[in-house]
Short mmCIF file of C-alpha atoms in Angstrom, two decimals:
data_model
loop_
_atom_site.label_atom_id
_atom_site.label_comp_id
_atom_site.label_asym_id
_atom_site.label_seq_id
_atom_site.Cartn_x
_atom_site.Cartn_y
_atom_site.Cartn_z
CA MET A 1331 -0.10 0.02 0.00
CA SER A 1332 1.55 3.28 -1.03
CA LEU A 1333 0.87 6.43 0.76
CA GLN A 1334 -1.08 7.82 -2.26
CA LEU A 1335 -3.37 4.84 -2.12
CA ILE A 1336 -3.95 5.14 1.69
CA LEU A 1337 -4.76 8.91 1.31
CA PHE A 1338 -7.13 8.20 -1.53
CA VAL A 1339 -9.00 5.65 0.39
CA LEU A 1340 -9.21 7.97 3.43
CA PHE A 1341 -10.32 11.04 1.63
CA GLY A 1342 -12.43 9.13 -0.95
CA THR A 1343 -14.40 7.40 1.96
CA ILE A 1344 -14.83 10.82 3.61
CA ALA A 1345 -16.25 12.32 0.43
CA ALA A 1346 -18.48 9.38 -0.56
CA VAL A 1347 -20.03 8.71 2.96
CA SER A 1348 -20.68 12.48 3.58
CA SER A 1349 -22.30 12.93 0.30
CA VAL A 1350 -24.74 9.98 0.98
CA LEU A 1351 -25.40 11.39 4.44
CA MET A 1352 -25.92 14.84 2.85
CA ILE A 1353 -28.94 13.83 0.91
CA THR A 1354 -30.50 11.69 3.51
CA ARG A 1355 -30.48 14.01 6.55
CA ALA A 1356 -33.96 15.53 7.28
CA ASN A 1357 -32.40 18.67 8.67
CA ALA A 1358 -31.10 21.19 6.09
CA LEU A 1359 -28.44 22.50 8.52
CA ILE A 1360 -26.94 19.08 9.10
CA SER A 1361 -26.95 18.51 5.42
CA ALA A 1362 -25.02 21.65 4.80
CA LEU A 1363 -22.41 20.61 7.47
CA PHE A 1364 -21.98 17.25 5.78
CA LEU A 1365 -21.52 18.99 2.38
CA ILE A 1366 -18.82 21.04 3.96
CA LEU A 1367 -17.14 17.76 5.10
CA ASN A 1368 -17.48 16.43 1.54
CA PHE A 1369 -15.66 19.53 0.23
CA ALA A 1370 -12.86 19.02 2.78
CA GLY A 1371 -12.55 15.36 1.49
CA LEU A 1372 -12.36 16.49 -2.05
CA SER A 1373 -9.72 19.12 -1.16
CA GLY A 1374 -7.59 16.17 0.25
CA LEU A 1375 -8.12 14.28 -2.97
CA TYR A 1376 -6.94 17.26 -5.11
CA LEU A 1377 -3.76 17.24 -2.95
CA THR A 1378 -3.22 13.49 -3.76
CA LEU A 1379 -3.55 14.63 -7.36
CA ASN A 1380 -0.93 17.28 -6.96
CA ALA A 1381 -3.37 20.18 -7.57
CA GLN A 1382 -2.25 22.50 -4.73
CA PHE A 1383 -3.89 25.62 -5.95
CA ILE A 1384 -7.32 23.97 -6.71
CA ALA A 1385 -7.19 22.23 -3.15
CA VAL A 1386 -6.74 25.56 -1.45
CA THR A 1387 -9.28 27.38 -3.64
CA GLN A 1388 -11.69 24.61 -2.81
CA VAL A 1389 -11.50 25.31 0.89
CA ILE A 1390 -11.51 28.96 0.48
CA VAL A 1391 -14.26 29.52 -2.18
CA TYR A 1392 -16.51 26.48 -1.55
CA ALA A 1393 -16.21 25.79 2.14
CA GLY A 1394 -15.47 29.36 3.02
CA ALA A 1395 -17.71 31.48 0.90
CA ILE A 1396 -20.40 29.42 -0.85
CA MET A 1397 -21.37 27.27 2.20
CA VAL A 1398 -21.37 30.11 4.53
CA LEU A 1399 -23.91 31.76 2.27
CA PHE A 1400 -25.90 28.54 2.29
CA LEU A 1401 -25.84 28.28 6.11
CA PHE A 1402 -26.71 31.91 6.43
CA VAL A 1403 -29.77 31.40 4.17
CA ILE A 1404 -30.82 28.18 5.99
CA MET A 1405 -30.51 29.94 9.43
CA LEU A 1406 -32.34 32.96 8.16
CA LEU A 1407 -35.38 31.18 6.80
CA LYS A 1408 -35.78 28.50 9.42
CA PRO A 1409 -38.69 26.89 7.71
CA GLU A 1410 -41.46 25.15 9.72
CA HIS A 1411 -41.54 21.40 9.94
CA GLU A 1412 -42.79 19.99 6.72
CA LYS A 1413 -42.36 16.86 4.60
CA TYR A 1414 -39.13 17.31 2.76
CA PHE A 1415 -38.94 13.92 1.25
CA SER A 1416 -41.32 13.49 -1.60
CA HIS A 1417 -44.64 12.06 -0.64
CA GLN A 1418 -44.63 9.82 -3.72
CA PRO A 1419 -42.77 6.80 -2.88
CA LYS A 1420 -42.70 5.51 -6.42
CA LEU A 1421 -40.81 8.67 -7.57
CA LYS A 1422 -38.12 8.04 -4.91
CA ILE A 1423 -37.64 4.36 -5.81
CA PHE A 1424 -37.58 5.44 -9.51
CA ALA A 1425 -34.92 8.07 -8.81
CA PHE A 1426 -32.61 5.65 -6.95
CA PHE A 1427 -33.20 2.95 -9.63
CA ILE A 1428 -32.23 5.38 -12.37
CA ALA A 1429 -29.15 6.50 -10.41
CA PHE A 1430 -27.99 3.00 -9.80
CA ILE A 1431 -28.47 2.01 -13.37
CA VAL A 1432 -26.46 5.05 -14.61
CA PHE A 1433 -23.68 4.30 -12.14
CA ILE A 1434 -23.35 0.68 -13.32
CA GLN A 1435 -23.21 2.07 -16.88
CA LEU A 1436 -20.49 4.57 -16.02
CA VAL A 1437 -18.47 2.03 -14.04
CA PHE A 1438 -18.78 -0.30 -17.27
CA MET A 1439 -17.71 2.43 -19.63
CA ILE A 1440 -14.73 3.38 -17.40
CA PHE A 1441 -13.45 -0.03 -17.26
CA VAL A 1442 -14.07 -0.75 -20.95
CA SER A 1443 -12.39 2.30 -22.22
CA HIS A 1444 -9.09 1.95 -20.36
CA PRO A 1445 -8.48 5.63 -19.68
CA SER A 1446 -5.15 4.87 -17.95
CA GLN A 1447 -3.49 3.69 -21.13
CA GLY A 1448 -2.79 6.84 -23.14
CA ASN A 1449 -2.03 9.42 -20.40
CA ASN A 1450 0.80 8.67 -17.95
CA ALA A 1451 2.60 11.90 -17.37
CA SER A 1452 5.60 11.86 -15.06
CA VAL A 1453 5.20 13.05 -11.41
CA ALA A 1454 7.23 16.09 -12.06
CA ALA A 1455 4.98 17.30 -15.06
CA SER A 1456 1.86 16.52 -12.81
CA VAL A 1457 3.30 18.59 -10.00
CA LYS A 1458 4.17 21.42 -12.30
CA ALA A 1459 0.67 21.48 -13.72
CA GLY A 1460 -0.84 22.12 -10.37
CA THR A 1461 1.34 24.91 -9.19
CA ILE A 1462 -0.20 28.47 -8.92
CA GLU A 1463 2.79 29.70 -11.18
CA GLU A 1464 1.71 27.54 -14.06
CA ILE A 1465 -2.02 28.25 -13.59
CA GLY A 1466 -1.46 31.89 -13.22
CA LYS A 1467 0.58 32.08 -16.47
CA GLN A 1468 -2.09 30.36 -18.39
CA LEU A 1469 -4.76 32.45 -16.87
CA TYR A 1470 -3.18 35.72 -17.90
CA THR A 1471 -1.98 34.72 -21.37
CA ASN A 1472 -4.12 32.08 -23.16
CA TYR A 1473 -7.27 32.32 -20.98
CA VAL A 1474 -7.37 36.09 -20.25
CA LEU A 1475 -10.68 36.59 -22.11
CA PRO A 1476 -12.67 33.96 -20.27
CA PHE A 1477 -11.10 35.26 -17.16
CA GLU A 1478 -12.53 38.81 -17.82
CA ALA A 1479 -15.83 37.27 -18.68
CA ALA A 1480 -15.89 35.52 -15.39
CA GLY A 1481 -15.43 38.85 -13.64
CA TYR A 1482 -18.33 40.34 -15.61
CA LEU A 1483 -20.43 37.17 -14.69
CA LEU A 1484 -19.63 37.73 -11.05
CA LEU A 1485 -20.55 41.49 -11.31
CA ALA A 1486 -23.85 40.43 -13.13
CA ALA A 1487 -24.59 37.84 -10.39
CA THR A 1488 -23.99 40.37 -7.51
CA ILE A 1489 -26.36 42.89 -9.04
CA GLY A 1490 -28.96 40.15 -9.91
CA ALA A 1491 -28.82 38.85 -6.28
CA ILE A 1492 -29.36 42.36 -4.90
CA VAL A 1493 -32.25 43.04 -7.19
CA LEU A 1494 -33.86 39.72 -6.47
CA ALA A 1495 -33.51 39.79 -2.65
CA LYS A 1496 -34.32 43.43 -2.30
CA LYS A 1497 -37.48 44.15 -0.33
CA LYS A 1498 -40.06 45.62 -2.49
CA PHE A 1499 -41.53 48.91 -1.33
CA GLU A 1500 -44.83 49.99 -2.81
CA MET B 558 1.10 8.28 -10.47
CA ASN B 559 0.89 5.09 -8.41
CA ILE B 560 -2.90 4.43 -8.48
CA PRO B 561 -5.22 3.85 -11.45
CA ILE B 562 -7.03 6.73 -12.80
CA GLU B 563 -10.23 4.67 -12.66
CA TYR B 564 -10.56 4.85 -8.89
CA TYR B 565 -10.89 8.62 -9.20
CA LEU B 566 -13.39 8.40 -12.07
CA ILE B 567 -15.65 5.91 -10.28
CA LEU B 568 -15.58 8.04 -7.08
CA SER B 569 -16.53 11.06 -9.32
CA GLY B 570 -19.36 9.14 -10.88
CA PHE B 571 -20.76 7.91 -7.65
CA MET B 572 -20.74 11.41 -6.06
CA PHE B 573 -22.48 12.72 -9.35
CA LEU B 574 -25.15 10.16 -9.04
CA VAL B 575 -25.72 10.73 -5.33
CA GLY B 576 -26.27 14.39 -6.42
CA VAL B 577 -28.73 13.21 -9.05
CA ALA B 578 -30.67 11.15 -6.53
CA GLY B 579 -30.70 14.14 -4.14
CA VAL B 580 -32.18 16.45 -6.77
CA LEU B 581 -34.90 13.78 -7.82
CA THR B 582 -35.92 12.87 -4.15
CA ARG B 583 -35.57 15.85 -1.84
CA ARG B 584 -38.31 18.46 -1.71
CA ASN B 585 -36.48 21.22 0.22
CA ALA B 586 -35.30 23.80 -2.31
CA ILE B 587 -32.05 24.50 -0.45
CA ILE B 588 -31.15 20.72 -0.24
CA VAL B 589 -31.80 20.50 -4.02
CA PHE B 590 -29.53 23.44 -4.51
CA MET B 591 -26.83 21.82 -2.41
CA SER B 592 -27.12 18.53 -4.55
CA ILE B 593 -26.47 20.65 -7.50
CA GLU B 594 -23.28 21.92 -5.92
CA LEU B 595 -22.26 18.38 -5.29
CA MET B 596 -22.69 17.37 -8.82
CA LEU B 597 -20.63 20.41 -9.90
CA ASN B 598 -17.82 19.19 -7.56
CA SER B 599 -17.85 15.74 -8.87
CA ALA B 600 -17.26 17.13 -12.43
CA ASN B 601 -14.52 19.23 -10.90
CA LEU B 602 -12.90 16.02 -9.56
CA THR B 603 -13.00 14.41 -13.00
CA LEU B 604 -11.32 17.55 -14.67
CA VAL B 605 -8.57 17.74 -11.89
CA THR B 606 -7.95 13.82 -12.27
CA PHE B 607 -7.39 14.09 -16.06
CA SER B 608 -5.34 17.31 -15.71
CA SER B 609 -2.98 15.77 -13.19
CA TYR B 610 -2.64 12.41 -15.10
CA MET B 611 -1.75 14.18 -18.36
CA GLY B 612 0.50 16.76 -16.85
CA ASN B 613 -1.53 19.55 -18.40
CA SER B 614 -3.10 22.48 -16.31
CA THR B 615 -5.94 23.29 -18.63
CA GLY B 616 -8.31 21.07 -16.71
CA GLN B 617 -7.47 22.96 -13.52
CA LEU B 618 -8.13 26.21 -15.29
CA PHE B 619 -11.61 24.93 -16.18
CA VAL B 620 -12.19 24.06 -12.58
CA PHE B 621 -11.35 27.63 -11.63
CA PHE B 622 -13.97 28.80 -14.01
CA VAL B 623 -16.53 26.25 -12.82
CA MET B 624 -15.94 27.52 -9.24
CA THR B 625 -16.64 31.09 -10.41
CA VAL B 626 -19.87 29.94 -12.12
CA ALA B 627 -20.84 28.03 -9.07
CA ALA B 628 -20.32 31.14 -6.77
CA ALA B 629 -22.48 33.20 -9.08
CA GLU B 630 -25.12 30.61 -9.36
CA ALA B 631 -25.26 30.08 -5.50
CA ALA B 632 -25.74 33.92 -5.06
CA VAL B 633 -28.54 34.26 -7.51
CA GLY B 634 -30.12 30.95 -6.63
CA LEU B 635 -30.30 31.79 -2.95
CA ALA B 636 -31.58 35.16 -3.69
CA ILE B 637 -34.47 33.62 -5.70
CA ILE B 638 -35.15 31.11 -2.93
CA LEU B 639 -35.27 34.02 -0.43
CA ALA B 640 -37.70 35.93 -2.65
CA MET B 641 -39.81 32.75 -3.11
CA PHE B 642 -39.94 32.24 0.65
CA ARG B 643 -41.04 35.77 1.24
CA ASN B 644 -43.99 35.33 -1.12
CA LYS B 645 -45.13 31.80 -0.36
CA LEU B 646 -43.65 31.08 3.18
CA THR B 647 -42.52 27.66 2.03
CA LEU B 648 -39.39 25.99 0.69
CA ASN B 649 -41.23 22.92 -0.65
CA ILE B 650 -40.67 22.72 -4.22
CA ASP B 651 -43.97 20.78 -4.74
CA ASP B 652 -45.87 23.85 -3.52
CA ILE B 653 -43.93 26.37 -5.62
CA ASN B 654 -45.43 25.71 -9.16
CA ILE B 655 -46.44 28.98 -10.54
CA LEU B 656 -44.39 28.38 -13.72
CA LYS B 657 -45.86 24.92 -14.15
CA TRP B 658 -48.61 24.70 -16.87
#
């Protein structure tokens, strides 16, 4: 057992179990906390893949910003007790059945197509691809237009959120 | 890279389908929204996996942009949920059907 395999099993188990717990808890607040645990596990998985910058960004942006927004809204609304699971049990069985079938299909496709054959970069190339230096260089040269577009998207989202959540005075 | 790429891809597919099951079965609008975030993250895991195994940072740049879109989506979506709750006093998506014909 190499260290990478041990870390993959550890963080992968955290991510998988917390995602299942996330969709099965009745309380939305507990669900959000499990989603944060899932993001922490994913961040560890990114570290095992030598993607340092993405691992840090995952913690800062997802666990730090987006999930705080979610927790804030959940605590703000505090909805009354109501049935959150669908009251049609047929739909629930159908949903899990479909998800299971598609999962089997995906596993089959992944093993048939042998994705590990073509791409075996050296560890040095993999580490280099994940550094903030390489990503920043790409971001400000080849991808500068999408980067600016992302800035405009965030501006539009900020204005849209303010307009939508603003209290209407008549 | 010691371990096969298939492990990461299967974990990513599992998380994506847990997200799909969450969207289809849960009725709380916020939990449906969090399931969508879970699906976005499983796609991110696939992108980072291929990026790392090919030694090419383009996949990680795409993850960066996906995170931007997810942040924008969370802000607007939560504002919509807030406005919806103010009008109907419920988060149950079975009760919110004014756009349904």
